Short mmCIF file of C-alpha atoms in Angstrom, two decimals:
data_model
loop_
_atom_site.label_atom_id
_atom_site.label_comp_id
_atom_site.label_asym_id
_atom_site.label_seq_id
_atom_site.Cartn_x
_atom_site.Cartn_y
_atom_site.Cartn_z
CA MET A 1 41.61 172.84 33.63
CA VAL A 2 40.05 176.28 33.19
CA SER A 3 37.99 175.85 36.32
CA PHE A 4 41.07 174.72 38.24
CA GLY A 5 42.89 177.85 37.04
CA ARG A 6 40.01 179.99 38.21
CA TRP A 7 39.91 178.17 41.55
CA TRP A 8 43.68 178.59 41.87
CA ASN A 9 43.43 182.31 41.18
CA ARG A 10 40.83 182.68 43.87
CA HIS A 11 42.20 180.38 46.55
CA GLY A 12 45.83 179.76 45.63
CA LEU A 13 47.27 182.45 47.84
CA GLN A 14 45.13 181.42 50.79
CA LEU A 15 46.20 177.78 50.39
CA ALA A 16 49.86 178.75 50.12
CA VAL A 17 49.65 180.84 53.28
CA ILE A 18 47.97 178.03 55.22
CA LEU A 19 50.55 175.47 54.07
CA LEU A 20 53.36 177.87 54.94
CA VAL A 21 51.98 178.45 58.44
CA LEU A 22 51.38 174.75 59.11
CA GLY A 23 54.79 173.80 57.69
CA THR A 24 56.64 176.37 59.76
CA VAL A 25 54.90 175.36 62.97
CA TRP A 26 55.39 171.64 62.29
CA LEU A 27 59.11 172.06 61.74
CA GLY A 28 59.61 174.65 64.45
CA ARG A 29 57.53 173.19 67.27
CA PRO A 30 60.38 171.50 69.20
CA ALA A 31 62.30 174.78 69.05
CA VAL A 32 59.27 176.71 70.28
CA ALA A 33 58.86 174.25 73.16
CA VAL A 34 62.51 174.63 74.16
CA LEU A 35 62.25 178.42 73.93
CA LEU A 36 59.07 178.52 76.02
CA ARG A 37 60.45 176.27 78.73
CA GLU A 38 63.68 178.27 78.98
CA LEU A 39 61.78 181.58 79.13
CA TYR A 40 59.38 180.11 81.65
CA SER A 41 62.17 178.95 83.96
CA ARG A 42 63.69 182.46 83.93
CA LEU A 43 60.33 184.10 84.61
CA VAL A 44 59.34 181.95 87.57
CA ALA A 45 62.81 181.99 89.17
CA PRO A 46 62.03 184.90 91.58
CA TRP A 47 59.05 183.03 93.04
CA GLN A 48 60.93 179.87 93.87
CA ALA A 49 62.02 178.37 97.18
CA ARG A 50 58.96 178.99 99.32
CA PRO A 51 59.38 177.44 102.76
CA ALA A 52 55.82 176.06 102.72
CA VAL A 53 54.52 172.61 103.65
CA LEU A 54 57.73 171.77 105.48
CA GLU A 55 55.81 169.85 108.11
CA GLN A 56 54.44 167.30 105.69
CA LEU A 57 57.76 167.01 103.89
CA ARG A 58 59.42 166.21 107.20
CA ASP A 59 56.85 163.50 107.95
CA SER A 60 57.50 162.00 104.55
CA ARG A 61 61.21 162.16 105.21
CA VAL A 62 60.82 160.18 108.45
CA LEU A 63 58.77 157.54 106.65
CA GLU A 64 61.39 157.37 103.94
CA LEU A 65 64.19 156.89 106.44
CA GLU A 66 62.31 154.16 108.32
CA GLN A 67 61.77 152.46 105.01
CA ARG A 68 65.42 152.84 104.08
CA VAL A 69 66.59 151.35 107.38
CA SER A 70 64.40 148.27 107.02
CA GLU A 71 65.48 147.94 103.41
CA LEU A 72 69.15 148.22 104.36
CA GLN A 73 68.79 145.63 107.09
CA ARG A 74 67.20 143.27 104.63
CA GLN A 75 69.89 143.93 102.05
CA ASN A 76 72.60 143.44 104.63
CA GLN A 77 71.21 140.03 105.48
CA GLN A 78 71.23 139.11 101.84
CA LEU A 79 74.77 140.38 101.37
CA LYS A 80 75.99 138.06 104.06
CA THR A 81 74.58 135.09 102.22
CA LEU A 82 75.36 136.10 98.68
CA VAL A 83 78.92 135.90 97.48
CA LYS A 84 78.95 138.35 94.62
CA TYR A 85 76.53 141.18 95.12
CA GLN A 86 77.35 144.26 93.19
CA GLN A 87 75.37 147.17 92.02
CA SER A 88 76.75 149.99 89.98
CA LEU A 89 75.32 153.17 91.38
CA ASN A 90 76.69 156.45 90.21
CA LEU A 91 75.96 158.99 92.90
CA SER A 92 76.22 162.27 91.07
CA THR A 93 73.17 164.22 92.20
CA THR A 94 71.65 167.61 91.44
CA SER A 95 68.81 169.17 93.38
CA ALA A 96 66.39 171.51 91.67
CA PRO A 97 63.16 173.34 92.54
CA VAL A 98 59.90 172.28 90.91
CA ILE A 99 58.82 175.13 88.64
CA GLY A 100 55.87 173.62 86.82
CA ARG A 101 53.42 170.75 86.44
CA SER A 102 52.07 168.80 83.46
CA PRO A 103 51.32 170.98 80.43
CA SER A 104 48.50 168.61 79.52
CA HIS A 105 45.78 166.99 81.63
CA TRP A 106 46.46 163.48 80.39
CA TRP A 107 50.07 163.34 81.53
CA GLN A 108 51.64 163.38 84.99
CA GLN A 109 54.80 165.42 84.72
CA LEU A 110 56.94 167.91 86.60
CA LEU A 111 59.23 170.63 85.34
CA LEU A 112 62.48 171.07 87.31
CA ALA A 113 64.75 174.12 87.13
CA ALA A 114 67.95 172.24 86.28
CA GLY A 115 69.04 171.03 82.89
CA ARG A 116 72.00 170.15 80.73
CA ALA A 117 73.91 173.18 82.02
CA GLN A 118 73.75 171.59 85.51
CA GLY A 119 74.80 168.21 84.19
CA VAL A 120 71.37 166.60 84.16
CA GLY A 121 71.04 163.92 81.51
CA GLU A 122 68.05 162.12 80.13
CA SER A 123 66.99 158.99 82.06
CA GLY A 124 68.14 160.52 85.35
CA VAL A 125 66.23 159.22 88.37
CA VAL A 126 64.25 161.83 90.32
CA LEU A 127 63.85 161.59 94.11
CA ALA A 128 61.90 163.78 96.49
CA PRO A 129 61.45 163.73 100.26
CA GLY A 130 59.69 160.39 100.64
CA GLY A 131 61.36 158.44 97.88
CA VAL A 132 61.52 157.98 94.15
CA ILE A 133 59.00 159.98 92.11
CA GLY A 134 59.98 159.65 88.46
CA ARG A 135 62.47 159.84 85.68
CA VAL A 136 63.83 162.62 83.45
CA MET A 137 62.32 162.45 79.97
CA SER A 138 63.81 165.46 78.26
CA THR A 139 66.11 168.32 79.08
CA THR A 140 66.79 171.82 77.82
CA ASP A 141 69.71 173.94 79.01
CA HIS A 142 68.03 174.99 82.26
CA THR A 143 64.96 172.78 82.64
CA SER A 144 64.24 169.08 82.73
CA GLN A 145 60.90 167.41 82.32
CA VAL A 146 60.09 164.52 84.66
CA LEU A 147 57.67 161.71 83.92
CA LEU A 148 56.16 160.78 87.29
CA ILE A 149 55.68 157.17 88.31
CA THR A 150 51.97 157.93 88.61
CA ASP A 151 51.71 158.56 84.85
CA ALA A 152 49.73 155.90 83.01
CA SER A 153 52.69 155.14 80.73
CA SER A 154 55.07 154.51 83.64
CA LYS A 155 55.93 150.95 84.68
CA VAL A 156 58.45 150.20 87.42
CA GLY A 157 59.64 146.83 88.73
CA VAL A 158 59.11 146.81 92.51
CA THR A 159 59.36 144.48 95.47
CA LEU A 160 57.94 144.42 99.01
CA THR A 161 60.47 145.01 101.78
CA ARG A 162 58.89 142.48 104.16
CA SER A 163 58.29 139.46 101.97
CA ARG A 164 60.28 140.25 98.79
CA ALA A 165 57.11 139.61 96.73
CA MET A 166 57.65 141.20 93.33
CA GLY A 167 55.50 142.97 90.82
CA ILE A 168 55.13 145.89 88.47
CA LEU A 169 54.01 149.29 89.68
CA GLN A 170 51.91 150.97 87.02
CA GLY A 171 50.67 154.56 87.13
CA GLN A 172 46.96 155.22 86.82
CA GLY A 173 46.95 158.95 86.17
CA ASN A 174 45.95 159.70 89.79
CA ASP A 175 48.20 159.77 92.86
CA GLN A 176 47.80 156.07 93.69
CA PRO A 177 49.59 153.70 91.31
CA LEU A 178 48.65 150.01 91.00
CA LEU A 179 50.99 147.16 91.94
CA ARG A 180 50.45 144.04 89.83
CA PHE A 181 52.05 141.04 91.52
CA PHE A 182 53.78 138.32 89.51
CA ASP A 183 52.75 135.62 91.97
CA LYS A 184 49.21 134.26 92.15
CA ASP A 185 49.46 134.15 95.92
CA PRO A 186 51.90 136.87 97.00
CA ASN A 187 52.85 137.34 100.61
CA ALA A 188 51.47 140.87 100.97
CA ARG A 189 49.62 142.86 103.61
CA VAL A 190 48.14 146.32 103.80
CA GLY A 191 50.90 148.61 105.10
CA ASP A 192 53.77 146.73 103.45
CA GLY A 193 56.55 148.97 102.17
CA VAL A 194 57.27 149.04 98.43
CA VAL A 195 60.78 149.61 97.03
CA THR A 196 62.25 149.45 93.53
CA SER A 197 63.39 145.93 92.73
CA THR A 198 66.77 144.62 91.69
CA PHE A 199 65.27 143.61 88.34
CA SER A 200 64.40 147.19 87.46
CA THR A 201 66.47 148.40 84.54
CA VAL A 202 65.66 152.09 84.83
CA PHE A 203 65.76 152.60 88.59
CA PRO A 204 68.48 151.63 91.08
CA ALA A 205 67.32 148.86 93.41
CA GLY A 206 66.05 149.53 96.92
CA LEU A 207 64.69 153.05 96.54
CA PRO A 208 61.60 153.62 98.72
CA VAL A 209 58.42 154.20 96.73
CA GLY A 210 55.39 153.92 99.01
CA ARG A 211 53.19 151.54 100.99
CA ILE A 212 50.24 149.32 100.19
CA VAL A 213 46.88 150.81 101.17
CA SER A 214 44.57 148.12 99.78
CA ILE A 215 44.80 144.78 98.02
CA ASN A 216 42.39 143.33 95.50
CA TRP A 217 42.83 139.57 95.85
CA LYS A 218 40.23 138.79 93.19
CA ALA A 219 42.05 140.52 90.32
CA THR A 220 43.14 138.32 87.42
CA PRO A 221 45.63 136.99 86.49
CA ALA A 222 47.26 137.94 89.81
CA PRO A 223 46.28 140.09 92.79
CA GLU A 224 46.69 143.86 92.56
CA ALA A 225 47.51 146.34 95.29
CA THR A 226 46.89 150.07 95.44
CA VAL A 227 50.01 151.90 96.56
CA GLU A 228 50.24 155.25 98.29
CA LEU A 229 53.46 157.11 97.55
CA TYR A 230 55.53 158.38 100.47
CA ALA A 231 56.30 161.56 98.55
CA PRO A 232 53.32 163.96 98.52
CA LEU A 233 53.41 164.59 94.76
CA ASP A 234 51.08 167.58 94.73
CA GLN A 235 53.28 169.34 97.29
CA VAL A 236 56.74 168.39 96.10
CA GLU A 237 58.80 171.56 95.82
CA TRP A 238 62.27 170.16 95.28
CA GLY A 239 63.54 167.18 93.36
CA VAL A 240 66.90 165.47 93.52
CA ILE A 241 68.06 164.18 90.17
CA GLN A 242 70.40 161.20 90.29
CA THR A 243 72.25 160.13 87.19
CA TYR A 244 71.95 156.40 86.88
CA ALA A 245 73.60 154.23 84.26
CA SER A 246 71.41 151.18 84.02
CA THR A 247 73.14 147.88 83.60
CA PRO A 248 71.80 145.83 80.72
CA ARG A 249 69.98 142.73 81.93
CA PRO A 250 68.25 139.93 80.10
CA GLU A 251 64.99 140.53 81.96
CA LYS A 252 63.41 143.79 80.96
CA LEU A 253 60.75 144.11 83.60
CA ASP A 254 59.97 147.74 83.43
CA GLN A 255 59.91 150.62 81.06
CA LEU A 256 59.01 154.25 81.07
CA GLY A 257 57.40 156.16 78.30
CA PRO A 258 55.75 154.84 75.17
CA MET B 1 36.51 185.71 54.65
CA ARG B 2 34.08 187.32 56.99
CA LEU B 3 36.57 189.91 58.14
CA PRO B 4 36.24 193.12 56.11
CA LEU B 5 39.66 193.76 54.67
CA ALA B 6 41.03 197.21 54.08
CA PRO B 7 41.37 198.24 50.40
CA LYS B 8 44.66 197.11 48.92
CA ASN B 9 46.12 200.56 48.42
CA SER B 10 45.75 201.47 52.08
CA ILE B 11 47.38 198.52 53.83
CA ASN B 12 48.81 199.74 57.09
CA TRP B 13 51.96 197.67 57.51
CA GLY B 14 52.78 198.94 60.99
CA ARG B 15 49.34 198.06 62.24
CA ASN B 16 49.37 194.63 60.59
CA LEU B 17 52.74 193.89 62.11
CA LEU B 18 51.52 194.89 65.57
CA ASN B 19 48.42 192.76 65.13
CA GLY B 20 50.52 189.76 64.09
CA LEU B 21 52.85 190.29 67.02
CA ILE B 22 49.99 190.46 69.53
CA THR B 23 48.43 187.33 68.04
CA VAL B 24 51.68 185.34 68.29
CA VAL B 25 52.65 186.63 71.73
CA SER B 26 49.17 185.95 73.17
CA ALA B 27 49.30 182.40 71.79
CA LEU B 28 52.76 181.79 73.28
CA LEU B 29 51.63 183.28 76.59
CA CYS B 30 48.70 180.85 76.71
CA LEU B 31 51.12 177.95 76.11
CA GLY B 32 53.60 179.31 78.67
CA LEU B 33 50.88 179.39 81.34
CA LEU B 34 50.30 175.62 81.05
CA PRO B 35 52.81 174.42 83.69
CA VAL B 36 51.68 177.07 86.21
CA ARG B 37 49.47 175.99 89.10
CA LEU B 38 48.53 178.87 91.36
CA PRO B 39 46.22 178.45 94.35
CA GLY B 40 42.63 178.76 93.09
CA MET B 41 43.72 177.91 89.57
CA GLU B 42 43.66 174.21 90.29
CA LEU B 43 40.90 171.64 90.61
CA VAL B 44 41.67 167.94 91.26
CA GLY B 45 45.24 168.57 90.14
CA ILE B 46 44.46 170.15 86.77
CA GLY B 47 44.57 173.76 85.64
CA PRO B 48 42.60 175.75 83.06
CA ASP B 49 43.13 174.75 79.43
CA TRP B 50 44.76 178.00 78.22
CA PRO B 51 45.33 176.94 74.58
CA LEU B 52 41.63 176.01 74.39
CA LEU B 53 40.68 179.52 75.56
CA TRP B 54 42.93 181.06 72.91
CA VAL B 55 41.54 178.84 70.13
CA VAL B 56 37.93 179.63 71.07
CA THR B 57 38.66 183.38 71.16
CA TRP B 58 40.51 183.13 67.85
CA SER B 59 37.75 181.20 66.11
CA LEU B 60 34.69 183.12 67.29
CA ARG B 61 34.88 185.80 64.59
CA ARG B 62 36.67 183.81 61.91
CA THR B 63 35.92 181.25 59.20
CA PRO B 64 35.88 177.52 60.05
CA LEU B 65 39.08 177.04 58.03
CA GLN B 66 40.92 179.74 59.98
CA GLY B 67 39.59 178.20 63.22
CA LEU B 68 40.84 174.76 62.16
CA VAL B 69 44.32 176.04 61.28
CA GLY B 70 44.58 178.02 64.54
CA GLY B 71 43.55 174.96 66.55
CA VAL B 72 45.99 172.62 64.79
CA VAL B 73 48.87 175.07 65.29
CA MET B 74 48.14 175.41 69.03
CA GLY B 75 47.69 171.64 69.33
CA TRP B 76 51.08 170.89 67.75
CA LEU B 77 52.81 173.37 70.01
CA GLN B 78 51.14 171.86 73.09
CA ASP B 79 52.29 168.42 71.90
CA ALA B 80 55.85 169.69 71.71
CA LEU B 81 55.62 171.04 75.26
CA THR B 82 54.12 167.85 76.65
CA ASN B 83 56.42 165.33 75.10
CA PRO B 84 59.29 166.88 73.17
CA ALA B 85 61.49 163.80 73.44
CA THR B 86 59.55 161.25 71.45
CA GLY B 87 57.87 163.66 69.04
CA GLY B 88 55.23 161.00 68.62
CA LEU B 89 52.32 161.86 66.35
CA TRP B 90 49.55 160.35 68.46
CA PRO B 91 47.79 161.12 70.67
CA SER B 92 47.89 164.72 69.54
CA HIS B 93 46.25 167.80 71.02
CA ALA B 94 45.90 169.07 67.44
CA VAL B 95 42.92 166.77 66.81
CA GLY B 96 40.86 168.16 69.68
CA LEU B 97 41.88 171.79 69.31
CA GLY B 98 41.46 171.73 65.50
CA LEU B 99 37.95 170.36 65.97
CA VAL B 100 37.27 173.02 68.62
CA GLY B 101 38.44 175.80 66.28
CA TRP B 102 36.32 174.54 63.41
CA LEU B 103 33.20 173.97 65.54
CA THR B 104 33.48 177.35 67.29
CA ALA B 105 33.73 179.17 63.96
CA ARG B 106 30.76 177.15 62.66
CA LEU B 107 28.61 178.38 65.56
CA GLU B 108 28.43 181.78 63.80
CA LYS B 109 28.06 183.25 67.19
CA ASP B 110 27.32 186.83 66.22
CA ARG B 111 24.18 185.65 64.43
CA LEU B 112 22.91 183.17 67.00
CA ILE B 113 23.88 184.42 70.42
CA GLN B 114 24.53 187.74 72.09
CA GLU B 115 28.22 188.35 72.41
CA ASP B 116 29.12 188.59 76.08
CA PHE B 117 31.49 186.65 78.23
CA ILE B 118 28.72 184.51 79.72
CA SER B 119 27.92 182.95 76.38
CA VAL B 120 31.65 182.64 75.70
CA ALA B 121 32.00 180.79 79.00
CA LEU B 122 29.24 178.41 77.87
CA ILE B 123 30.99 177.81 74.55
CA VAL B 124 34.28 177.19 76.38
CA PHE B 125 32.54 174.72 78.70
CA ALA B 126 31.21 172.70 75.76
CA MET B 127 34.48 172.93 73.83
CA ALA B 128 36.54 171.75 76.80
CA VAL B 129 34.40 168.61 76.86
CA VAL B 130 34.87 168.21 73.07
CA ASN B 131 38.64 168.63 73.47
CA GLU B 132 39.00 166.04 76.27
CA THR B 133 36.69 163.64 74.43
CA ALA B 134 38.88 163.86 71.33
CA MET B 135 41.87 162.95 73.49
CA ALA B 136 40.04 160.06 75.20
CA LEU B 137 38.98 158.71 71.78
CA GLN B 138 42.59 158.78 70.61
CA TRP B 139 43.73 156.88 73.73
CA SER B 140 40.94 154.33 73.15
CA VAL B 141 42.00 153.73 69.54
CA LEU B 142 45.69 153.57 70.44
CA GLY B 143 45.01 151.00 73.16
CA SER B 144 48.10 151.89 75.19
CA ARG B 145 45.90 152.50 78.24
CA PRO B 146 43.15 150.29 79.62
CA LEU B 147 39.81 151.41 78.16
CA THR B 148 37.98 151.69 81.49
CA ALA B 149 40.80 153.81 82.96
CA VAL B 150 40.69 156.15 79.96
CA TRP B 151 36.99 156.84 80.33
CA THR B 152 37.06 157.24 84.12
CA ASP B 153 39.89 159.73 83.62
CA HIS B 154 37.89 161.39 80.88
CA GLN B 155 34.96 162.12 83.21
CA ARG B 156 37.20 163.72 85.81
CA LEU B 157 39.36 165.67 83.35
CA ALA B 158 36.52 166.84 81.10
CA LEU B 159 34.46 168.17 83.99
CA GLY B 160 37.43 169.75 85.78
CA SER B 161 38.79 171.33 82.63
CA ALA B 162 35.35 172.58 81.55
CA VAL B 163 34.59 174.22 84.90
CA LEU B 164 38.01 175.83 85.33
CA SER B 165 38.41 176.92 81.71
CA SER B 166 35.00 178.56 81.54
CA LEU B 167 35.69 180.42 84.79
CA TRP B 168 39.00 181.73 83.47
CA ALA B 169 37.72 182.38 79.94
CA PRO B 170 37.18 186.18 80.32
CA ILE B 171 40.88 186.70 81.12
CA VAL B 172 41.87 185.56 77.64
CA TYR B 173 38.68 186.42 75.80
CA LEU B 174 38.03 190.04 76.82
CA PRO B 175 41.38 191.67 75.92
CA LEU B 176 42.00 189.59 72.79
CA SER B 177 38.51 189.92 71.30
CA GLN B 178 38.52 193.67 72.00
CA TRP B 179 41.83 194.01 70.19
CA TRP B 180 40.75 191.94 67.17
CA LYS B 181 37.43 193.78 66.99
CA ARG B 182 39.25 197.12 66.88
CA GLN B 183 41.49 195.77 64.13
CA THR B 184 38.55 194.90 61.92
CA LEU B 185 36.74 198.20 62.57
CA ALA B 186 39.78 200.38 61.95
#
């Protein structure tokens, strides 16, 4: 007891200070993050809207439109045969410049300069020239953080425009996500276009994603394809955020985030 | 405490306040730089690890306990920036940065190595690898990512982060260490 008293006299203050510091930071860290992001968005505002890399963005845009046309034709065909085909798609969109990238090496994220004040809600779908790129994870008043579909925790239900073969597109942390087919023998070729599938609960169906650049037929349990995104993620300067109310479905094929 | 403290009757409150302010602002600045990618500041899509630079600078002339606390604080704040929505506990940057703070202080640099920014760059290089390894180990234990993918990523990220961070180390290290050195001498 005496030795504890002596120890307390010597180290008590130090311990109290450390606990106070750790406690304050632990409780205050979300607030600090919000503060930093808001400050950051104000600071970088003057440097936004550079008219760079327009050429590549335009190329991506053409690819996206080609993809959209073929997807629409396909859908139109289906509509003629199906009796009740409905999809609730709320088209309120906000466009915002990209003001930052992932604050940690292990995540693939973007920071957009639009937030709650601009009507952006969590789980909004983010598009860029070239197609869908991710989903809003969190918002502050003037920023929103986007989890890209290339992040390792991102899984999106997708389908091929040509053959309707379905699978899950999973990020790998680099710019080429992996498509895992459901079928053991999917009708797929290199160059096939990939769009979000009707079974996706977080993304509206039929949004262009990318095209297949290689297929590994030997993968188990089903073949896997490497997909190249139409949107050049390292050069994306603007994002369009689409609010999307997902309809609850029995099949939950995809999910984003842990 | 290795830092010589001023006698109790001559505590200079204005100076202490300024010192505290500079410490906090420099830490926040390092966190605020994280989403920035300027040309030349980027290698294979990643930027310098600014919080790591701050923690190494902080820990070099402090006790291991102070280094650990500084690292954990920076790690928690980086967690909040990375994923404020879920507020999940793991994987946390606090593990890696806390370890970095503790190890850096344990090096007892002023006894072993000459203090210049080249040796600081070497320490930063090693600590960046330690930091990324701590993260990769957490991913491996969590099992939410395939193990092979984690360790291929680790190679790329550790090397990229180590090279970039050690190149950018003087920017954080020189002004901050000069300031803290003057504080202890005054």
